[in-house]
Coordinates of C-alpha atoms in Angstrom, one line a residue:
Chain A
M58 CA 0.0 0.0 -0.2
N59 CA 1.6 3.4 -1.0
P60 CA 1.2 5.5 2.1
F61 CA 1.3 8.7 0.0
A62 CA -1.8 7.9 -2.2
T63 CA -5.0 9.9 -2.1
E64 CA -6.8 7.0 -0.9
T65 CA -4.7 6.5 2.2
L66 CA -4.7 10.0 3.3
A67 CA -8.5 10.1 2.9
Q68 CA -8.7 7.1 5.3
M69 CA -6.0 8.7 7.5
A70 CA -8.1 12.1 7.9
F71 CA -11.0 10.1 8.5
W72 CA -9.6 8.3 11.5
V73 CA -8.0 11.6 12.7
V74 CA -11.3 13.2 12.7
V75 CA -13.2 10.2 14.5
G76 CA -10.3 10.3 17.2
L77 CA -10.6 14.4 17.5
T78 CA -14.6 13.9 18.0
F79 CA -13.9 11.1 20.7
A80 CA -11.2 12.8 22.4
G81 CA -13.0 16.3 22.5
A82 CA -16.2 14.3 23.8
S83 CA -14.3 13.0 26.7
I84 CA -12.8 16.2 27.5
A85 CA -16.2 17.7 27.6
V86 CA -17.4 15.5 30.0
F87 CA -14.5 14.0 32.4
P88 CA -12.6 17.0 33.7
R89 CA -13.6 18.9 36.7
N90 CA -12.5 22.2 34.9
I91 CA -15.6 23.7 33.3
L92 CA -13.4 25.6 30.7
Y93 CA -11.7 22.5 29.6
N94 CA -15.4 20.9 29.1
V95 CA -16.4 23.9 26.7
L96 CA -13.0 23.7 24.8
G97 CA -13.5 19.9 24.7
L98 CA -16.9 20.6 23.4
A99 CA -15.7 22.7 20.7
L100 CA -13.0 20.1 19.7
A101 CA -15.8 17.4 19.5
L102 CA -18.1 19.6 17.5
A103 CA -15.3 20.5 15.1
G104 CA -14.7 16.8 14.6
V105 CA -18.2 16.4 13.6
A106 CA -17.8 19.1 11.1
G107 CA -14.9 17.0 9.9
L108 CA -17.2 14.1 9.5
Y109 CA -19.6 16.2 7.6
L110 CA -16.7 17.2 5.4
Y111 CA -16.0 13.4 4.8
L112 CA -19.5 12.8 3.9
G113 CA -19.0 15.4 0.9
S114 CA -21.2 18.2 2.6
F115 CA -19.0 21.2 2.7
F116 CA -21.6 23.6 3.3
I117 CA -23.1 21.6 6.3
A118 CA -19.4 21.3 7.8
L119 CA -19.0 24.9 7.7
M120 CA -22.5 25.6 9.0
Q121 CA -21.5 23.4 11.9
L122 CA -18.5 25.3 12.5
L123 CA -20.2 28.6 12.2
I124 CA -23.2 27.6 14.7
Y125 CA -21.9 25.3 16.8
V126 CA -18.2 26.1 17.4
G127 CA -18.6 30.1 16.7
A128 CA -22.1 30.8 18.3
I129 CA -23.1 27.8 20.7
T130 CA -19.8 27.2 22.6
I131 CA -19.3 31.1 22.7
S132 CA -22.7 31.5 24.4
I133 CA -21.7 28.7 26.6
V134 CA -18.6 30.8 27.7
F135 CA -20.9 33.9 28.4
A136 CA -23.0 31.4 30.7
I137 CA -19.7 30.7 32.2
M138 CA -18.7 34.2 32.9
L139 CA -22.2 34.5 34.7
S140 CA -21.9 31.7 36.8
R141 CA -19.7 30.8 39.8
P142 CA -16.0 32.2 39.9
L143 CA -13.5 29.8 38.5
H144 CA -11.1 30.0 41.3
L145 CA -13.6 28.7 43.9
E146 CA -13.3 25.0 45.0
V147 CA -15.3 22.8 42.5
P148 CA -18.1 20.9 44.2
R149 CA -17.5 17.0 44.4
R150 CA -19.5 14.8 41.7
E151 CA -22.8 13.4 43.4
L152 CA -23.6 10.0 42.5
P153 CA -27.5 10.8 41.5
K154 CA -26.7 13.5 39.4
V155 CA -23.8 11.2 37.4
A156 CA -26.5 8.4 37.6
M157 CA -28.9 10.8 35.9
G158 CA -26.8 12.0 33.4
L159 CA -25.9 8.4 32.4
G160 CA -29.4 7.4 32.5
A161 CA -30.2 10.2 30.0
S162 CA -27.3 9.5 27.6
V163 CA -28.1 5.7 27.5
V164 CA -31.6 6.5 26.5
F165 CA -30.7 8.8 24.1
F166 CA -27.9 6.4 22.7
A167 CA -30.4 3.5 22.5
G168 CA -32.8 5.8 20.7
A169 CA -30.3 6.5 18.1
V170 CA -29.3 3.1 17.7
G171 CA -32.9 2.3 17.1
V172 CA -33.1 4.8 14.4
F173 CA -29.8 3.7 12.7
S174 CA -30.8 0.1 12.6
T175 CA -34.1 0.4 11.1
T176 CA -33.4 3.0 8.8
H177 CA -33.0 1.7 5.0
W178 CA -29.7 3.0 4.0
V179 CA -29.0 3.7 0.5
P180 CA -25.5 4.5 -1.1
A181 CA -25.3 8.0 -2.1
A182 CA -24.8 6.9 -5.9
D183 CA -28.2 5.0 -6.1
R184 CA -30.3 7.7 -4.6
G185 CA -32.7 9.1 -7.2
M186 CA -33.4 12.5 -5.5
D187 CA -31.3 15.7 -5.5
W188 CA -29.9 16.3 -2.3
S189 CA -27.7 19.3 -3.1
I190 CA -28.1 22.5 -0.6
A191 CA -30.1 24.4 -3.4
A192 CA -32.7 21.5 -3.3
I193 CA -32.9 21.4 0.1
G194 CA -33.2 25.1 0.5
H195 CA -36.0 24.9 -1.9
M196 CA -37.6 22.4 -0.1
L197 CA -37.6 24.1 3.3
L198 CA -39.1 27.2 1.9
T199 CA -41.8 25.3 0.0
K200 CA -42.7 21.6 1.2
Y201 CA -41.5 22.2 4.9
D202 CA -42.3 26.0 5.2
L203 CA -44.5 25.3 8.2
V204 CA -41.7 23.6 10.2
F205 CA -39.2 26.3 9.2
E206 CA -41.6 29.0 10.3
V207 CA -42.5 27.3 13.7
I208 CA -38.7 27.1 14.1
S209 CA -38.4 30.9 13.5
L210 CA -41.1 31.7 15.9
V211 CA -39.6 29.7 18.5
L212 CA -36.2 31.4 18.0
L213 CA -38.2 34.8 18.2
V214 CA -39.9 33.9 21.4
A215 CA -36.6 33.0 23.0
I216 CA -35.2 36.2 21.9
I217 CA -37.9 38.4 23.1
G218 CA -38.0 36.6 26.4
A219 CA -34.4 36.9 27.0
I220 CA -34.7 40.8 26.4
V221 CA -37.6 41.0 28.6
T222 CA -35.9 38.8 31.4
A223 CA -32.5 41.0 31.3
G224 CA -34.6 44.2 31.0
F225 CA -36.8 43.4 34.0
T226 CA -33.8 42.4 36.1
R227 CA -31.7 45.3 35.3
R228 CA -34.9 48.0 36.0
L229 CA -35.0 46.0 39.6
S230 CA -31.5 46.7 40.3
S231 CA -31.3 50.4 39.2
Chain B
M309 CA 10.1 8.9 -5.7
G310 CA 8.0 9.7 -8.6
S311 CA 4.9 8.9 -7.1
L312 CA 6.0 11.0 -4.0
V313 CA 6.3 14.1 -5.9
T314 CA 3.1 13.8 -7.7
S315 CA 0.9 13.0 -4.9
E316 CA -1.5 14.9 -3.1
W317 CA 0.6 14.5 0.1
F318 CA 3.4 16.3 -1.5
R319 CA 1.2 19.1 -2.9
L320 CA -0.2 19.5 0.6
V321 CA 3.1 20.1 2.2
L322 CA 4.4 22.2 -0.4
G323 CA 1.1 24.4 -0.2
L324 CA 1.5 24.7 3.5
V325 CA 4.9 25.7 3.5
I326 CA 4.4 28.3 0.8
V327 CA 1.5 29.7 2.9
L328 CA 3.6 29.8 5.9
A329 CA 6.7 31.4 4.3
F330 CA 4.2 34.1 2.8
S331 CA 2.6 34.8 6.1
Q332 CA 5.9 34.9 7.9
L333 CA 7.0 37.3 5.1
N334 CA 4.0 39.4 5.2
A335 CA 3.9 39.9 9.1
L336 CA 7.6 41.1 9.2
F337 CA 6.9 43.6 6.5
L338 CA 3.4 44.6 8.2
V339 CA 5.4 45.2 11.4
W340 CA 7.9 47.3 9.8
L341 CA 5.1 49.2 7.8
E342 CA 3.1 49.7 11.1
R343 CA 6.1 51.4 13.0
K344 CA 6.8 53.5 10.0
V345 CA 3.4 54.7 9.6
A346 CA 2.9 55.4 13.3
G347 CA 6.5 57.3 13.2
H348 CA 5.4 59.3 10.3
I349 CA 2.0 60.2 11.8
Q350 CA 3.6 60.9 15.3
L351 CA 6.1 63.2 13.2
R352 CA 9.0 60.8 13.8
I353 CA 10.6 58.7 11.3
G354 CA 10.5 55.3 12.7
P355 CA 13.0 52.4 12.7
K356 CA 16.0 53.4 10.4
E357 CA 19.0 51.9 11.9
V358 CA 18.9 48.3 10.4
G359 CA 19.1 48.1 6.9
P360 CA 18.1 50.5 4.4
F361 CA 15.1 52.3 5.6
G362 CA 15.4 49.9 8.7
L363 CA 13.7 47.2 6.6
L364 CA 15.7 44.5 8.5
Q365 CA 14.7 45.6 11.9
T366 CA 11.7 43.3 12.3
I367 CA 14.0 40.5 11.2
V368 CA 16.4 41.2 13.9
D369 CA 13.3 41.6 16.5
G370 CA 11.8 38.3 15.1
L371 CA 15.3 36.6 15.8
K372 CA 15.2 38.2 19.4
L373 CA 12.1 36.6 20.0
V374 CA 12.9 33.1 18.8
G375 CA 15.9 33.4 21.1
K376 CA 14.0 34.4 24.3
E377 CA 13.1 32.1 27.1
L378 CA 9.7 30.6 27.0
I379 CA 8.4 31.5 30.5
T380 CA 5.2 29.7 31.8
P381 CA 4.1 31.4 35.0
R382 CA 3.9 29.1 38.1
S383 CA 0.0 29.2 38.5
A384 CA -0.8 29.2 34.9
D385 CA -2.3 26.2 33.7
S386 CA 0.3 24.2 32.3
R387 CA -1.7 22.4 29.7
L388 CA -3.5 25.0 28.1
F389 CA -1.1 27.9 28.3
P390 CA 1.5 26.4 25.7
I391 CA -1.0 25.3 23.1
A392 CA -3.1 28.6 23.1
P393 CA -0.5 30.7 20.7
V394 CA -0.6 27.8 18.4
L395 CA -4.5 27.4 18.5
V396 CA -4.5 31.2 17.9
F397 CA -2.4 30.8 14.7
M398 CA -3.9 27.7 13.1
P399 CA -7.2 29.0 12.0
V400 CA -5.6 31.9 10.2
L401 CA -3.7 29.8 8.0
V402 CA -7.1 28.3 6.7
G403 CA -8.0 31.6 5.1
F404 CA -5.2 31.2 2.4
L405 CA -7.2 28.3 1.1
V406 CA -9.6 30.3 -0.5
L407 CA -8.3 33.8 -1.2
P408 CA -8.4 34.6 -4.8
F409 CA -5.1 36.2 -5.6
A410 CA -5.6 36.1 -9.5
P411 CA -7.9 34.2 -11.7
N412 CA -6.2 31.1 -11.6
L413 CA -4.2 31.7 -8.4
I414 CA -6.6 30.1 -6.1
I415 CA -5.4 27.3 -3.8
R416 CA -9.0 26.0 -3.7
D417 CA -11.9 27.9 -5.3
M418 CA -14.7 26.3 -3.0
N419 CA -18.3 27.3 -3.6
V420 CA -18.5 28.2 0.1
G421 CA -15.2 30.0 0.1
V422 CA -16.4 33.0 1.8
L423 CA -18.2 31.0 4.7
L424 CA -14.8 29.0 5.2
I425 CA -13.0 32.2 6.3
F426 CA -15.6 33.3 8.6
A427 CA -16.5 29.9 10.1
F428 CA -12.7 29.3 11.1
S429 CA -12.6 32.8 12.5
A430 CA -14.6 31.2 15.7
F431 CA -11.5 29.3 16.7
T432 CA -9.3 32.4 17.0
V433 CA -12.0 33.7 19.7
L434 CA -11.7 30.3 21.6
A435 CA -7.8 30.4 21.4
I436 CA -7.5 33.9 22.7
L437 CA -10.0 32.7 25.6
A438 CA -8.1 29.8 26.4
G439 CA -4.8 31.8 26.5
G440 CA -6.3 34.4 28.6
W441 CA -7.8 32.2 31.1
A442 CA -4.8 29.8 31.2
S443 CA -2.5 32.7 32.2
N444 CA -4.3 33.0 35.5
N445 CA -3.7 36.6 35.6
K446 CA -6.6 39.4 36.1
Y447 CA -5.4 41.5 33.2
A448 CA -5.2 38.5 30.8
L449 CA -8.6 37.2 31.8
L450 CA -10.3 40.6 31.4
G451 CA -8.6 41.0 28.1
A452 CA -9.7 37.4 26.9
I453 CA -13.6 38.2 28.2
R454 CA -13.6 41.6 26.3
S455 CA -12.2 40.0 23.2
V456 CA -14.9 37.2 23.3
A457 CA -18.0 39.8 24.0
Q458 CA -16.4 42.1 21.1
N459 CA -15.9 39.4 18.6
V460 CA -19.4 38.1 19.3
A461 CA -20.9 41.5 18.8
Y462 CA -19.0 42.5 15.5
E463 CA -19.1 39.2 13.9
I464 CA -22.9 39.8 13.3
P465 CA -22.9 43.0 11.3
L466 CA -19.8 41.6 9.6
L467 CA -21.8 38.5 8.3
L468 CA -24.8 40.7 7.3
A469 CA -22.7 43.1 5.3
V470 CA -20.9 39.9 3.5
L471 CA -24.4 38.6 2.9
S472 CA -25.8 41.5 1.2
V473 CA -22.8 41.2 -1.5
V474 CA -23.4 37.5 -1.7
L475 CA -27.3 38.1 -2.3
M476 CA -26.2 40.2 -5.7
V477 CA -23.8 37.7 -6.9
N478 CA -26.0 34.4 -5.7
S479 CA -22.7 32.7 -4.8
F480 CA -20.4 32.3 -1.8
Q481 CA -17.6 31.5 -4.2
F482 CA -14.8 34.1 -4.4
S483 CA -14.0 33.9 -8.1
E484 CA -17.8 34.5 -8.7
I485 CA -17.8 37.5 -6.6
V486 CA -14.9 38.9 -8.0
K487 CA -15.9 38.1 -11.7
G488 CA -19.1 40.3 -10.9
Q489 CA -17.1 43.3 -10.5
E490 CA -15.2 43.3 -13.7
R491 CA -16.8 46.8 -14.5
V492 CA -17.9 48.2 -11.2
W493 CA -16.6 47.7 -7.7
F494 CA -19.2 46.6 -5.4
F495 CA -18.3 49.3 -2.7
L496 CA -19.8 51.8 -5.5
I497 CA -23.1 49.8 -5.4
Q498 CA -22.8 48.9 -1.6
P499 CA -21.0 51.6 0.2
V500 CA -22.8 51.0 3.6
A501 CA -21.9 47.4 3.5
A502 CA -18.3 48.2 2.6
L503 CA -18.0 50.7 5.4
I504 CA -19.7 48.2 7.9
Y505 CA -17.6 45.5 6.8
L506 CA -14.2 47.5 7.0
I507 CA -15.3 48.9 10.7
C508 CA -16.2 45.3 11.7
A509 CA -13.1 43.8 10.4
T510 CA -11.0 46.4 12.4
A511 CA -12.8 45.2 15.5
E512 CA -12.3 41.5 14.5
T513 CA -8.7 42.0 14.3
N514 CA -8.6 43.7 17.7
R515 CA -7.0 46.7 16.0
A516 CA -7.6 50.4 17.7
P517 CA -10.0 52.0 18.1
F518 CA -11.2 48.5 18.9
D519 CA -8.3 47.3 20.8
I520 CA -9.8 47.0 24.3
P521 CA -9.0 43.3 24.5
E522 CA -5.1 44.3 24.8
A523 CA -5.6 48.1 25.8
E524 CA -2.1 48.8 27.1
S525 CA -3.1 51.6 29.2
E526 CA -5.8 49.5 31.2
L527 CA -4.8 45.9 31.0
V528 CA -0.9 46.0 30.5
A529 CA -1.3 44.0 27.4
G530 CA -4.5 42.2 27.8
F531 CA -5.0 38.4 26.8
H532 CA -1.2 38.1 25.9
T533 CA 0.3 39.7 29.1
E534 CA 2.1 36.4 30.5
F535 CA 3.4 35.3 27.2
S536 CA 6.8 35.5 26.5
G537 CA 9.4 34.9 23.6
M538 CA 8.0 33.1 20.4
R539 CA 4.8 32.4 22.1
F540 CA 4.1 36.2 22.0
G541 CA 5.3 36.3 18.6
L542 CA 2.7 33.7 17.4
F543 CA 0.0 35.9 18.9
F544 CA 1.5 38.9 17.1
L545 CA 1.9 36.9 13.8
A546 CA -1.8 35.7 13.8
E547 CA -2.9 39.5 14.4
Y548 CA -1.0 40.8 11.5
T549 CA -1.8 37.5 9.0
N550 CA -5.4 38.4 10.2
M551 CA -5.1 41.8 9.0
F552 CA -4.1 40.5 5.7
I553 CA -6.8 38.1 5.5
V554 CA -9.6 40.7 6.3
S555 CA -8.3 43.4 3.8
A556 CA -7.7 40.4 1.3
V557 CA -11.4 39.6 1.7
A558 CA -12.6 43.2 1.5
T559 CA -10.5 43.4 -1.8
S560 CA -12.4 40.7 -3.1
L561 CA -15.8 41.5 -1.8
F562 CA -15.7 45.2 -2.3
F563 CA -12.9 46.5 -4.4
G564 CA -12.7 44.3 -7.4
G565 CA -10.5 41.6 -6.4
W566 CA -7.9 41.2 -9.1
H567 CA -9.6 43.8 -11.6
G568 CA -8.2 47.1 -12.2
P569 CA -10.8 50.2 -12.0
F570 CA -13.8 50.3 -14.3
G571 CA -12.5 47.2 -16.4
L572 CA -9.2 48.9 -17.1
D573 CA -6.5 46.3 -16.4
L574 CA -3.8 48.5 -17.9
G575 CA -2.0 45.4 -18.6
V576 CA -1.0 44.9 -15.1
P577 CA -1.5 41.3 -13.9
G578 CA -4.4 40.4 -11.5
I579 CA -2.2 39.4 -8.4
V580 CA -0.4 42.9 -8.7
W581 CA -3.9 44.4 -8.5
F582 CA -5.0 42.3 -5.6
L583 CA -2.0 42.8 -3.4
A584 CA -1.8 46.6 -4.0
K585 CA -5.6 47.0 -3.2
T586 CA -5.1 44.8 -0.1
Y587 CA -2.0 46.7 1.2
V588 CA -3.5 50.0 0.7
L589 CA -6.5 48.7 2.8
I590 CA -4.0 47.7 5.5
F591 CA -2.5 50.9 5.3
V592 CA -5.9 52.4 6.0
I593 CA -6.3 50.1 8.8
M594 CA -3.0 51.4 10.2
W595 CA -4.0 54.9 9.6
V596 CA -7.1 54.6 11.5
R597 CA -5.3 53.0 14.5
W598 CA -2.8 55.9 14.8
T599 CA -5.6 58.5 14.4
F600 CA -8.6 57.7 16.7
P601 CA -8.8 57.1 20.4
R602 CA -9.7 53.6 21.9
L603 CA -13.4 53.2 22.6
R604 CA -14.7 52.7 26.0
F605 CA -16.3 49.3 26.4
D606 CA -19.9 50.5 26.6
Q607 CA -19.5 52.8 23.6
L608 CA -17.9 49.7 21.7
M609 CA -21.0 47.6 22.6
N610 CA -23.6 50.3 21.9
L611 CA -21.9 51.0 18.5
S612 CA -22.5 47.4 17.3
W613 CA -25.6 46.3 19.1
K614 CA -27.7 49.5 18.7
F615 CA -26.3 50.9 15.5
M616 CA -24.3 48.8 13.2
I617 CA -26.7 45.7 13.5
P618 CA -29.8 47.5 12.7
L619 CA -28.0 49.3 9.8
S620 CA -26.7 46.0 8.3
L621 CA -29.9 44.5 8.6
A622 CA -31.6 47.3 6.9
N623 CA -28.9 47.4 4.2
L624 CA -29.7 43.6 3.7
V625 CA -33.5 44.1 3.3
V626 CA -33.0 47.0 0.9
T627 CA -30.5 45.0 -1.0
A628 CA -33.2 42.2 -1.2
I629 CA -36.1 44.5 -2.2
V630 CA -34.1 46.3 -5.0
L631 CA -32.8 43.0 -6.3
K632 CA -36.2 41.6 -6.6
L633 CA -37.7 44.7 -8.2
V634 CA -35.0 45.3 -11.0

């Protein structure tokens, strides 16, 4: 096997991306330092973006970076800034909380495995439909317009809620 | 051996070496230019002793930085502290992948090129935050927090300004956007978007008057206070390379990329036009730095949230309506 062939390179890239995702995910869960957790989460999300890239969807990969790494993790950082100071002693892990977290992730994992195993997977080349970004965009604004609008409405409510809450506490304190 | 030279692997390494060499050379030149510009604006002459016009000054300074000891403060986070400077420099390199230097001088002309540059800028923010936090120093942490708040606030109008150009061309591809400006540069059609882009780009690169993350008079040096030697050098390198990238993006989005003005190329090759315009924009950013005082934090936030974001949204809506009507 030629170690410099494009095929080998792609294989290597795939395993690097998978490794990054898993490493990031474990950093996001195990350390007791919340900033490590956030950076680990960013790493895991970037790894997922790499997987999208590997699946040939460049647009989704970049959106993953822009939205999840760029917006979501940074808003988590904001939440951390508003929470307890980092130099204080970290509270100990409580068994019930860990158990509940484990339980929730096991349920989610089982659900995901269920969906994976019941889905009828078709290789990309055999699919009859056009799955390009343009096609998906058209579908979002025609067939799935209602879903799209409902999601926008939820976001709008969230934004207004945040503004009202922040404005209310600010008026109380001044 | 033949298979090695023609392989994708070899092309990757070669491309990376060229990009790295260019970014170093560019940073060395820009630091010299900055000091010269600052000098002349302040009625001094800037560096002049080392080499002709002081041109070798930054090379000497760079060697000094390489030779210096890398100090890790005792109470700093020993794992994050050393990797933060590397993290800050890495995403900057990605930008070179899609910059359209000339019609056939684009490393990879992706159909989502514009998005690529802005997607990776998120990593710079996280790296600055990691560096400032890992230093375990009040000033560094304050600088890092300010940097995150500022970057979040200014990324929104920046993207909205870019979107109004993307709407006009119907493409995220740099080559398509530049081709759309063969006759008229987009800053004549989209002056508001161009201005918003330039202001926000100055803020995104943490340059004065938006340099509160590293405000010397308040925070020592902000997020990179504790970094010494080449670790500090990497932060510096990242800032100047970032400046090149935002100016190059502005050149290709608003100032015609590799085209001459009004379709007149005057026989000058595209890359010369491109680099000339990019460096003129960099000069403007430097000029602004040495002319305007630093904003206060609340002024900075108000400027973005209460003025730039509504303005860029309005600009986007007007662009969409006009495009629909015409």
